[in-house]
């Protein structure tokens, strides 16, 4: 028997559901939410398209991963967005919103969701979240591969290069080298065999721009590669991608397969006599492989160690042939520039930094997620307008950009604008787009040590300044944080840093001391407090701390006893507890757990 | 063993493979790079085992020792670091009785691994338990997860 009301729903309404299912969305339960919708529809006999659409963190990737699972309900073209959705909430949404037409008010996104988007300008991410990354047709419907058709039908390679030059696009991997100029060098390199490599070895800790783009809109990257390959005359392409990004790898493989089936890859593309194939190579977990010559060595199956330049890869690259390496975000910009024109792109940004930049805004920020902003936007607007300020009402201390190769921007110069030049002036770098927000509870010496630990363990060991220099820098930082700092350590760090910077072979070593230099520049007093007063002002370095229980506040609830991994807390139920200092490992678990603020740190 | 290896080698000989991709496949097939396996491949391809060893020790992805039945991966990216990943790792190592300087428990039940960044920074700190990503992890939640794992109560679904 057909229920009249229900059949009316399915006939009159065009219903579509989009669930966020990137790495973040899946972690928050995206798979379960999606299947709950499918189940509810089956039970109620509603016909709807439940799309797995999205990019990053699924919901049509607005990049607002902190609110996952985000769900879009689109009825007759009208979109409503829900946040923090769990599988058990689906039933109510289906019956109240979809069937009766009244959205569940409490679960809708609030104003701050819209503020998050208002100051953003999306180019690379414009289709992320709108297209289904697993379906080439959904990309084509939004104008995808138009740029490929235009280039192959009506533009000479040199013309493509001129367009990219005029757009002012600079490499988004970190160094900011003008992309058009790079391509120009490649087209002039002799020989028929050339390679175009897409660098998706996003190794910076605290960055996930490239993963999001590949997961959310892999075809934009492929299209960028096709156009680039046509411009420089490269018949072969590689995507070097981290094995740590399984979902991105899977979607990339699928996208390449679909592009081949549609005639955008392979022999005689679109009947225009241009051949181009793409192979995927999985990185095996080495940060240094982000460096061009190391990346090439890795694709060749060797240890990923860099070599001296010149010859540059554009002269002698993969298997000795001219090779161009472009970053994921750089390539994903290309189709949009070709479609909308160089002038459109160049109109955004500052004089020397054109277009937009994608950042992974993370750390102690209210709205963490993936954002795309025009170059030249003041950092303040990113932190307070888009990011919604600092978590838990605490004070901003610094913003770290550029990962292990970058530096810290202290809150005092928060009006610094985000472009290659301004960031360089304040001692940081644009980098690939990692932006980690630090608050007053973060210790800057510890942050410097964290990055040095990273670069030291990732140093390939080929050149002495980097191999031994980073080790010594780390040793000095370690002793400072452990209360064994000596007079003169700050000066020693400065001298050693400048030696490592000037004499290392590749970018890893040349930039490794940056976090040390920039934290000394702005937070010298913190270093001094560690060395001379044996004190960590932020209360992070555990050797300079001790934990104790304030008897007057302790209720004897035993919560701390249960979380203490060392068994250092003693005391009877309902009576004040005590921490045995000799056993305490200063992990801070009790401090986090106590609801009565009875644990004192200091 | 030999059949499985022949299959891997054929696949790579046909598709312009290299030592890294061969090792990646061996790692997936056998769980880690077993010495006898590497020696066999080395003879078969006439490439010295030192070459394989050089690559295996260079890249973080390869393991020279067997992994535990349950693999717990802790993200050590910047965002996770400032949100307390170090404390999570310390409590994991203690809870699962991982010996000093090792990453696998003696009964081969648990392996605790650190990775540089899994790129899920907005839900930091992140712990991956048998390929399932868990965001916004706390010591409490983690200990509960470990308890269910130890009791063998949970089957994790491999989404990725």
XYZ file of C-alpha atoms in Angstrom:
762
model
C 0.000 0.000 0.000
C 1.361 3.388 -0.871
C 1.147 6.017 1.778
C -0.261 9.093 0.048
C 1.640 11.576 2.137
C 4.955 9.864 1.595
C 4.587 9.415 -2.093
C 3.780 13.109 -2.209
C 7.089 13.866 -0.550
C 9.083 11.894 -3.005
C 7.281 13.260 -6.024
C 7.201 16.952 -5.240
C 10.516 17.416 -3.595
C 13.991 17.180 -4.943
C 15.988 16.109 -1.922
C 19.722 15.844 -1.711
C 21.889 15.161 1.324
C 25.575 15.904 1.512
C 27.607 14.397 4.304
C 31.142 15.384 5.161
C 33.383 12.391 4.630
C 36.981 13.416 4.455
C 39.439 12.114 7.020
C 37.948 14.465 9.614
C 34.350 13.709 8.762
C 34.935 9.983 8.872
C 36.633 10.301 12.254
C 33.603 12.164 13.583
C 31.289 9.427 12.342
C 30.459 10.489 8.767
C 30.077 6.925 7.535
C 27.532 6.094 10.217
C 25.611 9.335 9.655
C 25.403 8.678 5.937
C 24.157 5.138 6.400
C 21.602 6.329 8.962
C 20.184 8.655 6.328
C 20.100 5.871 3.768
C 18.374 3.595 6.245
C 15.792 6.211 7.276
C 14.963 6.915 3.641
C 14.551 3.248 2.855
C 12.250 2.740 5.834
C 10.140 5.763 5.008
C 10.128 5.187 1.289
C 11.613 8.569 0.383
C 13.437 8.889 -2.870
C 16.457 11.129 -2.480
C 19.983 11.361 -3.625
C 22.297 10.800 -0.736
C 25.588 12.065 -1.940
C 28.922 11.303 -0.439
C 29.827 14.632 -1.848
C 32.445 16.865 -0.459
C 36.016 17.338 -0.094
C 37.990 17.843 2.852
C 36.000 17.268 5.799
C 33.114 16.445 4.001
C 30.306 18.853 4.019
C 30.812 20.547 0.801
C 33.998 21.317 2.356
C 33.629 24.671 3.852
C 36.724 23.441 5.601
C 35.029 23.751 8.932
C 36.266 20.457 10.254
C 35.836 21.399 13.892
C 32.063 21.173 13.420
C 31.936 17.712 11.903
C 29.838 15.888 11.039
C 28.381 18.651 8.897
C 25.338 17.734 6.864
C 23.694 19.708 4.062
C 20.037 19.083 3.360
C 19.025 20.511 0.019
C 15.312 20.541 -0.710
C 14.262 22.026 -4.021
C 17.547 23.866 -4.231
C 17.307 25.369 -0.770
C 20.224 24.472 1.428
C 20.149 23.999 5.199
C 23.285 23.054 7.087
C 23.491 21.104 10.325
C 26.551 20.787 12.556
C 27.854 18.201 15.040
C 25.509 15.550 13.664
C 25.590 12.074 15.198
C 23.837 9.001 13.746
C 21.105 9.044 16.418
C 20.103 12.588 15.386
C 19.302 11.582 11.826
C 15.870 10.129 12.544
C 14.591 13.441 13.933
C 16.008 15.457 11.031
C 14.326 13.148 8.557
C 10.929 13.207 10.204
C 10.788 16.870 11.241
C 12.730 18.603 8.492
C 12.478 16.456 5.412
C 8.973 15.111 5.936
C 7.265 17.940 7.797
C 9.305 20.864 6.547
C 10.462 22.250 9.899
C 14.222 22.296 10.345
C 15.545 21.204 13.745
C 16.559 24.654 14.986
C 18.936 23.600 17.757
C 21.188 21.637 15.465
C 21.528 24.187 12.668
C 24.762 26.053 12.119
C 24.852 29.408 13.870
C 25.996 32.850 12.765
C 29.637 32.083 13.469
C 29.490 29.470 10.734
C 28.765 32.201 8.228
C 31.367 34.597 9.667
C 33.872 31.817 9.085
C 33.121 31.997 5.364
C 32.468 35.688 4.818
C 36.069 36.901 4.564
C 37.260 33.962 2.538
C 37.753 34.020 -1.212
C 37.709 30.614 -2.821
C 39.530 29.692 -5.981
C 41.331 26.424 -5.354
C 38.628 25.371 -2.920
C 35.730 26.808 -4.936
C 34.594 23.388 -6.129
C 35.829 21.491 -3.100
C 32.781 20.246 -1.324
C 30.513 21.120 -4.192
C 31.732 18.394 -6.496
C 31.720 14.716 -5.732
C 35.417 13.845 -5.797
C 34.625 10.326 -6.928
C 32.638 11.378 -9.968
C 34.239 13.157 -12.912
C 30.845 14.246 -14.285
C 30.121 16.314 -11.233
C 33.365 18.233 -11.875
C 32.551 18.580 -15.575
C 29.097 19.945 -14.701
C 30.748 22.804 -12.869
C 32.969 23.744 -15.790
C 35.667 21.180 -15.188
C 38.009 20.328 -18.085
C 36.791 23.428 -19.968
C 40.265 24.862 -19.486
C 41.837 21.731 -20.966
C 39.596 21.980 -24.026
C 40.344 25.690 -24.420
C 44.097 25.227 -24.144
C 44.287 22.272 -26.533
C 41.956 23.859 -29.086
C 43.111 27.419 -29.214
C 46.299 28.158 -27.299
C 49.928 27.627 -28.224
C 52.154 26.377 -25.361
C 53.931 29.731 -25.196
C 50.578 31.465 -24.880
C 49.667 29.296 -21.890
C 52.959 30.178 -20.247
C 52.410 33.904 -20.880
C 48.951 33.666 -19.304
C 50.365 32.054 -16.164
C 53.164 34.633 -16.067
C 50.663 37.504 -16.318
C 48.493 35.987 -13.592
C 51.415 36.370 -11.201
C 50.931 32.858 -9.749
C 53.826 31.849 -7.519
C 54.693 28.356 -6.276
C 52.519 27.456 -3.325
C 54.905 24.860 -1.948
C 56.824 27.404 0.069
C 59.539 29.122 -1.916
C 57.168 31.227 -4.004
C 59.015 30.963 -7.320
C 56.888 32.341 -10.205
C 55.251 29.357 -11.889
C 55.185 30.871 -15.381
C 58.923 31.580 -15.263
C 59.596 27.994 -14.182
C 57.548 26.638 -17.074
C 59.321 28.981 -19.471
C 62.654 27.464 -18.466
C 61.249 23.977 -19.065
C 59.882 24.677 -22.527
C 63.323 25.947 -23.532
C 65.071 22.822 -22.230
C 66.120 20.586 -25.136
C 64.871 17.071 -25.881
C 61.503 15.388 -26.391
C 61.393 13.621 -23.017
C 60.377 15.853 -20.142
C 58.589 15.212 -16.884
C 56.034 17.116 -14.869
C 55.836 16.087 -11.228
C 53.091 17.082 -8.854
C 54.519 17.322 -5.364
C 51.864 16.043 -2.963
C 54.369 15.024 -0.308
C 52.884 17.351 2.247
C 55.349 16.727 5.018
C 54.960 19.832 7.191
C 53.430 18.843 10.484
C 50.317 20.916 11.040
C 49.381 21.259 7.384
C 46.712 19.504 5.370
C 45.944 21.795 2.432
C 47.158 19.413 -0.218
C 45.416 16.432 1.299
C 42.166 18.359 1.328
C 42.486 19.464 -2.278
C 43.338 15.968 -3.521
C 40.574 14.431 -1.421
C 38.063 17.118 -2.314
C 38.714 17.864 -5.957
C 41.369 15.605 -7.489
C 40.350 16.515 -11.034
C 41.460 20.138 -10.597
C 44.962 18.866 -9.850
C 44.904 16.502 -12.817
C 43.630 19.253 -15.085
C 46.377 21.574 -13.840
C 48.909 18.870 -14.685
C 47.510 18.345 -18.187
C 47.737 22.067 -18.930
C 51.210 22.342 -17.422
C 52.429 19.315 -19.364
C 51.044 20.748 -22.590
C 52.737 24.080 -21.910
C 56.197 22.623 -21.303
C 55.855 19.704 -23.712
C 56.038 16.872 -21.184
C 54.527 13.537 -22.199
C 54.926 12.003 -18.728
C 53.661 13.073 -15.342
C 54.005 11.794 -11.809
C 52.144 12.537 -8.634
C 54.379 11.968 -5.636
C 51.986 11.589 -2.751
C 52.345 10.589 0.886
C 51.318 7.063 1.764
C 49.975 8.542 5.021
C 47.018 9.927 3.043
C 45.214 6.722 2.020
C 41.921 8.393 1.136
C 43.628 10.978 -1.071
C 45.591 8.231 -2.828
C 42.454 6.220 -3.476
C 40.536 9.190 -4.898
C 43.495 10.224 -7.016
C 43.741 6.759 -8.594
C 40.037 6.804 -9.302
C 40.176 10.299 -10.796
C 43.064 9.371 -13.097
C 41.142 6.330 -14.288
C 38.044 8.413 -15.020
C 40.052 11.121 -16.790
C 41.573 8.418 -18.996
C 38.151 7.016 -19.839
C 36.959 10.489 -20.809
C 39.925 10.998 -23.096
C 41.611 13.717 -21.026
C 44.648 11.535 -20.402
C 46.461 9.081 -22.636
C 47.316 9.199 -26.304
C 46.075 11.948 -28.622
C 44.101 13.846 -25.970
C 40.779 15.213 -27.321
C 42.047 14.384 -30.792
C 44.574 17.208 -30.672
C 47.677 15.067 -30.977
C 48.961 15.671 -27.453
C 49.975 12.670 -25.317
C 50.148 12.722 -21.545
C 50.041 9.994 -18.923
C 50.136 10.263 -15.137
C 51.600 7.753 -12.707
C 51.211 7.815 -8.953
C 54.230 7.209 -6.727
C 53.777 6.746 -3.024
C 56.167 8.493 -0.685
C 57.446 6.315 2.106
C 57.602 8.836 4.875
C 60.546 11.213 4.615
C 60.138 14.971 5.061
C 63.262 15.752 3.051
C 61.549 14.325 -0.061
C 59.663 17.605 -0.332
C 62.982 18.964 -1.616
C 63.042 18.719 -5.396
C 66.212 16.703 -5.949
C 65.411 14.378 -3.036
C 61.925 13.830 -4.399
C 63.387 12.886 -7.759
C 65.781 10.413 -6.110
C 62.844 8.881 -4.291
C 60.807 8.429 -7.485
C 63.846 6.708 -8.963
C 63.661 4.256 -6.061
C 66.669 5.509 -4.118
C 67.198 6.986 -0.689
C 65.679 10.433 -0.843
C 68.814 12.488 -0.449
C 69.161 15.876 -2.101
C 72.111 16.772 -4.276
C 73.891 20.032 -5.010
C 72.316 22.404 -7.530
C 73.050 23.311 -10.348
C 72.218 21.438 -12.469
C 68.632 22.284 -11.585
C 65.889 19.725 -12.181
C 64.657 21.810 -15.096
C 67.965 21.025 -16.805
C 68.675 17.582 -15.359
C 65.903 16.024 -13.323
C 64.144 12.676 -13.243
C 66.334 10.070 -15.001
C 68.517 12.934 -16.186
C 65.725 14.589 -18.187
C 64.310 18.127 -17.808
C 61.756 18.045 -15.009
C 59.305 20.509 -13.525
C 57.975 20.034 -10.017
C 54.851 21.920 -8.976
C 52.941 21.787 -5.741
C 49.331 20.533 -5.552
C 47.817 23.923 -4.779
C 49.808 25.623 -7.548
C 48.487 23.138 -10.094
C 44.923 23.314 -8.788
C 44.960 27.083 -9.477
C 45.801 26.592 -13.159
C 42.396 25.500 -14.563
C 40.682 28.457 -12.891
C 43.245 30.938 -14.205
C 42.850 29.609 -17.743
C 39.055 29.649 -17.507
C 38.659 33.071 -15.920
C 41.722 34.804 -17.282
C 45.039 36.068 -15.960
C 43.658 39.554 -15.253
C 40.949 38.158 -12.981
C 43.555 36.284 -10.953
C 46.034 39.154 -10.839
C 43.331 41.465 -9.510
C 43.396 39.559 -6.229
C 46.196 39.944 -3.724
C 49.056 42.408 -3.380
C 51.508 43.824 -5.892
C 53.950 40.937 -5.627
C 51.759 38.183 -4.202
C 48.782 37.512 -6.436
C 45.686 35.421 -5.973
C 44.629 33.511 -2.914
C 46.291 31.144 -0.475
C 44.913 28.132 1.313
C 45.844 27.812 4.979
C 45.311 25.057 7.490
C 44.235 27.045 10.518
C 44.831 24.904 13.610
C 46.026 24.898 17.179
C 44.375 26.916 19.917
C 41.843 28.534 17.646
C 38.082 28.494 17.999
C 37.225 27.667 14.383
C 39.943 25.389 13.174
C 39.796 24.199 9.619
C 40.812 24.837 6.084
C 40.539 28.397 4.787
C 41.326 30.240 1.581
C 41.991 33.971 1.762
C 43.196 36.641 -0.645
C 46.918 37.383 -0.383
C 47.578 40.465 1.712
C 44.815 39.929 4.248
C 45.873 41.066 7.751
C 46.605 38.171 10.095
C 44.275 39.769 12.649
C 41.267 39.219 10.387
C 42.199 35.583 9.878
C 42.537 34.917 13.593
C 39.632 36.932 14.950
C 37.078 37.125 12.135
C 37.505 33.842 10.320
C 39.026 31.912 13.197
C 36.654 33.328 15.806
C 39.454 34.078 18.269
C 41.305 31.902 20.725
C 39.893 28.766 22.262
C 38.637 28.932 25.817
C 38.865 32.728 25.983
C 42.617 32.632 26.497
C 45.054 35.193 25.085
C 46.780 34.871 21.726
C 50.521 34.466 22.055
C 51.804 33.842 18.560
C 50.963 32.396 15.189
C 53.387 29.916 13.711
C 53.528 29.800 9.918
C 55.634 27.745 7.563
C 56.040 24.715 9.827
C 59.571 23.574 10.682
C 61.025 25.970 8.113
C 59.089 28.976 9.325
C 58.794 31.180 12.327
C 56.497 32.724 14.862
C 54.566 35.940 14.503
C 53.925 37.356 17.995
C 50.596 38.866 18.952
C 52.200 42.346 19.057
C 52.474 42.405 15.254
C 49.217 40.666 14.513
C 48.426 43.288 11.874
C 51.103 41.832 9.600
C 49.621 41.020 6.220
C 49.788 37.566 4.713
C 51.980 37.764 1.644
C 55.430 36.418 0.765
C 57.231 39.732 1.414
C 55.601 40.789 4.693
C 55.995 37.361 6.252
C 59.654 37.305 5.257
C 60.192 40.717 6.857
C 58.943 39.569 10.265
C 61.187 36.508 10.199
C 58.691 33.877 9.137
C 57.724 32.437 5.763
C 54.556 31.764 3.813
C 55.496 28.111 3.570
C 52.988 25.676 2.250
C 50.150 26.993 4.434
C 50.347 25.551 7.905
C 49.144 28.097 10.448
C 49.282 26.975 14.055
C 47.855 29.318 16.661
C 49.567 29.360 20.055
C 48.109 30.809 23.250
C 49.556 31.946 26.574
C 49.826 28.364 27.805
C 52.363 27.491 25.102
C 56.079 27.705 25.842
C 58.062 29.149 22.955
C 61.290 27.355 23.887
C 59.350 24.102 23.837
C 57.890 24.988 20.428
C 61.385 25.641 19.067
C 62.537 22.328 20.545
C 59.588 20.532 18.978
C 60.520 21.760 15.497
C 64.198 21.002 15.994
C 63.337 17.469 17.082
C 61.441 17.172 13.853
C 64.117 18.561 11.522
C 66.890 16.733 13.344
C 65.183 13.373 12.922
C 64.246 14.165 9.329
C 67.716 15.397 8.347
C 68.935 12.975 5.698
C 72.470 13.084 7.035
C 74.216 13.830 3.776
C 75.739 17.192 4.675
C 77.563 17.872 7.936
C 76.091 21.279 8.913
C 72.568 19.935 8.916
C 73.303 16.484 10.325
C 75.462 17.655 13.222
C 74.255 21.246 13.504
C 70.622 20.359 14.109
C 71.697 17.711 16.609
C 73.717 20.266 18.610
C 70.908 22.836 18.407
C 68.498 20.251 19.750
C 70.868 19.311 22.572
C 71.157 22.926 23.675
C 67.398 23.460 23.524
C 66.807 20.240 25.435
C 69.121 21.232 28.247
C 67.469 24.656 28.467
C 64.014 23.095 28.818
C 65.316 20.617 31.375
C 66.728 23.306 33.616
C 70.359 22.716 32.677
C 70.734 25.824 30.517
C 74.025 27.703 30.787
C 75.012 31.307 30.448
C 75.831 32.005 26.807
C 73.449 29.354 25.448
C 71.277 31.922 23.683
C 74.278 33.429 21.893
C 75.532 29.941 21.045
C 72.155 29.069 19.537
C 72.282 32.222 17.430
C 75.778 31.608 16.067
C 75.185 27.935 15.389
C 71.858 28.706 13.719
C 73.420 31.125 11.316
C 76.179 28.601 10.492
C 73.658 25.845 9.744
C 71.566 28.224 7.651
C 74.414 29.407 5.467
C 76.246 26.138 4.921
C 73.602 23.414 4.563
C 73.110 21.688 1.241
C 69.357 21.930 0.838
C 66.304 23.815 2.000
C 65.761 21.556 4.994
C 69.013 22.543 6.679
C 68.953 26.104 5.396
C 65.614 26.720 7.080
C 65.801 24.358 10.081
C 67.118 27.048 12.480
C 64.301 29.475 11.616
C 62.008 28.447 14.486
C 64.916 28.937 16.929
C 65.932 32.334 15.572
C 62.397 33.647 15.405
C 61.521 32.563 18.951
C 64.746 34.105 20.288
C 63.965 37.288 18.385
C 60.552 37.747 19.972
C 60.720 35.750 23.202
C 64.265 36.172 24.476
C 62.873 36.760 27.966
C 61.372 33.261 27.985
C 64.706 31.713 27.109
C 66.305 33.795 29.882
C 63.699 32.689 32.431
C 64.474 29.032 31.604
C 68.233 29.513 31.782
C 68.712 31.896 34.692
C 65.620 31.443 36.835
C 65.053 27.747 36.018
C 61.437 28.626 35.390
C 59.050 27.965 32.488
C 56.722 30.983 32.405
C 54.046 29.141 30.414
C 54.167 26.103 32.668
C 54.966 23.562 29.961
C 58.529 22.295 30.460
C 57.937 19.548 32.952
C 61.382 19.450 34.515
C 60.836 23.015 35.652
C 57.437 22.263 37.113
C 55.929 20.445 40.001
C 52.354 19.472 40.732
C 50.780 19.498 44.152
C 47.271 19.185 45.576
C 45.616 22.104 47.368
C 44.039 20.349 50.338
C 41.326 22.943 50.827
C 39.906 22.339 47.335
C 40.354 18.552 47.104
C 37.117 16.633 47.553
C 38.754 13.220 47.473
C 36.812 12.190 44.376
C 39.735 9.971 43.233
C 39.445 11.141 39.624
C 43.137 12.080 39.640
C 44.202 8.775 41.161
C 42.525 6.957 38.334
C 44.177 8.937 35.521
C 47.638 9.090 37.071
C 49.759 6.818 34.859
C 52.499 6.609 37.494
C 50.368 5.782 40.510
C 51.823 8.807 42.252
C 48.645 10.035 43.909
C 47.702 8.628 47.287
C 44.818 9.269 49.651
C 41.535 7.871 50.861
C 38.176 8.442 49.223
C 36.504 11.704 50.266
C 39.684 12.903 51.966
C 42.326 15.233 50.507
C 44.832 13.431 48.293
C 48.569 13.905 47.965
C 51.078 13.662 45.135
C 54.236 11.721 45.909
C 56.842 13.925 44.222
C 59.439 11.164 43.743
C 57.036 9.035 41.714
C 55.295 11.879 39.852
C 56.281 11.984 36.178
C 54.762 15.460 35.767
C 52.553 14.419 32.907
C 49.773 16.813 33.939
C 46.971 14.263 33.561
C 45.662 15.046 37.056
C 45.735 18.772 36.342
C 43.540 18.255 33.274
C 41.160 15.902 35.037
C 40.485 17.731 38.330
C 37.115 19.450 38.239
C 37.736 21.369 41.466
C 40.929 23.182 40.431
C 42.650 21.489 43.345
C 45.849 20.684 41.463
C 48.479 23.403 41.535
C 51.044 23.652 38.798
C 54.237 25.628 39.306
C 56.494 -17.293 0.352
C 58.234 -17.582 -2.983
C 55.012 -17.523 -4.972
C 53.841 -14.369 -3.256
C 57.177 -12.705 -3.904
C 57.305 -13.780 -7.532
C 53.919 -12.187 -7.985
C 55.067 -8.895 -6.485
C 58.213 -8.871 -8.599
C 56.379 -9.659 -11.828
C 53.986 -6.812 -11.156
C 56.843 -4.353 -10.728
C 58.974 -5.641 -13.564
C 56.020 -5.097 -15.871
C 55.185 -1.639 -14.541
C 58.494 0.124 -14.145
C 58.669 -0.510 -10.425
C 61.540 0.350 -8.163
C 63.023 -0.845 -4.913
C 60.777 1.438 -2.837
C 57.567 0.166 -4.366
C 58.749 -3.456 -4.092
C 59.510 -2.930 -0.406
C 56.131 -1.235 0.087
C 54.385 -4.297 -1.339
C 56.473 -6.683 0.760
C 55.640 -4.668 3.854
C 51.910 -4.879 3.059
C 52.103 -8.585 2.242
C 54.242 -9.748 5.180
C 53.593 -6.994 7.727
C 57.281 -6.075 7.962
C 60.523 -6.570 6.083
C 61.585 -10.069 7.095
C 65.263 -10.771 6.725
C 64.808 -14.047 4.835
C 62.367 -12.368 2.455
C 64.774 -9.544 1.686
C 67.644 -11.950 1.176
C 65.558 -13.997 -1.228
C 64.548 -10.921 -3.255
C 68.096 -9.648 -3.208
C 69.390 -12.874 -4.762
C 66.567 -13.071 -7.219
C 67.201 -9.519 -8.491
C 70.962 -9.640 -7.995
C 70.937 -6.468 -5.928
C 72.913 -6.487 -2.663
C 70.783 -6.643 0.514
C 72.581 -3.505 1.738
C 70.717 -1.526 -0.925
C 67.419 -2.703 0.495
C 68.600 -2.023 4.012
C 69.668 1.501 3.042
C 66.221 2.302 1.709
C 64.353 0.546 4.491
C 66.124 2.508 7.204
C 65.807 5.822 5.378
C 62.033 5.903 5.112
C 59.793 5.931 8.167
C 57.232 3.649 6.550
C 59.342 0.488 6.701
C 59.674 -1.858 9.648
C 62.463 -4.333 10.297
C 60.649 -5.907 13.230
C 57.199 -7.501 13.350
C 54.310 -5.266 14.309
C 51.744 -6.050 16.975
C 48.250 -7.322 16.271
C 46.815 -3.916 17.114
C 48.553 -0.868 15.736
C 47.992 2.418 17.506
C 49.345 5.414 15.664
C 49.800 8.683 17.481
C 49.999 11.835 15.423
C 52.850 14.105 16.487
C 52.079 17.028 14.204
C 52.352 20.584 15.508
C 48.657 20.945 16.274
C 48.569 17.600 18.088
C 51.771 18.498 19.929
C 50.393 21.743 21.336
C 47.235 19.890 22.273
C 49.028 17.310 24.353
C 49.915 14.335 22.116
C 53.071 13.701 24.125
C 51.061 12.945 27.237
C 48.805 10.572 25.315
C 51.824 8.693 23.997
C 53.369 8.399 27.456
C 50.217 6.930 28.881
C 49.858 4.522 25.936
C 53.392 3.238 26.352
C 52.797 2.689 30.036
C 49.338 1.151 29.684
C 50.374 -1.283 26.967
C 53.703 -2.163 28.588
C 55.832 -1.226 25.610
C 59.499 -1.821 26.548
C 61.931 1.123 26.531
C 63.323 1.939 23.121
C 60.852 -0.389 21.402
C 57.431 0.214 19.938
C 55.858 -3.224 20.229
C 54.806 -5.078 23.358
C 56.563 -8.365 24.081
C 53.446 -10.443 23.496
C 53.158 -8.859 20.018
C 49.669 -7.631 20.792
C 50.269 -3.891 20.562
C 52.415 -1.538 18.551
C 52.521 2.160 19.340
C 53.790 4.246 16.459
C 54.390 7.943 16.081
C 53.812 9.697 12.781
C 54.780 13.209 11.793
C 51.342 14.367 10.760
C 48.242 12.686 9.437
C 46.811 16.004 8.289
C 43.714 15.952 10.448
C 44.934 18.885 12.530
C 41.534 20.429 13.069
C 40.496 17.507 15.242
C 43.780 17.365 17.178
C 45.007 15.477 19.064
C 44.554 12.492 16.760
C 45.099 8.822 17.533
C 44.587 6.155 14.889
C 43.557 2.797 16.263
C 43.822 0.009 13.714
C 43.245 2.468 10.856
C 40.225 4.168 12.433
C 40.889 7.847 13.021
C 39.907 9.176 16.450
C 39.919 12.946 16.861
C 39.928 15.225 19.908
C 41.422 12.431 21.993
C 41.733 12.628 25.778
C 43.579 10.353 28.214
C 40.265 9.117 29.515
C 38.808 8.219 26.139
C 42.068 6.605 25.094
C 42.250 4.396 28.164
C 38.688 3.254 27.567
C 39.538 2.370 23.970
C 42.576 0.426 25.149
C 40.435 -1.471 27.605
C 37.999 -2.584 24.921
C 40.913 -3.566 22.701
C 42.535 -5.615 25.435
C 39.315 -7.428 26.104
C 38.978 -8.030 22.403
C 35.528 -6.482 22.416
C 35.794 -4.234 19.434
C 36.216 -5.045 15.806
C 37.475 -1.987 14.011
C 36.213 -1.324 10.557
C 38.812 -0.477 8.008
C 37.261 2.547 6.296
C 40.335 3.607 4.440
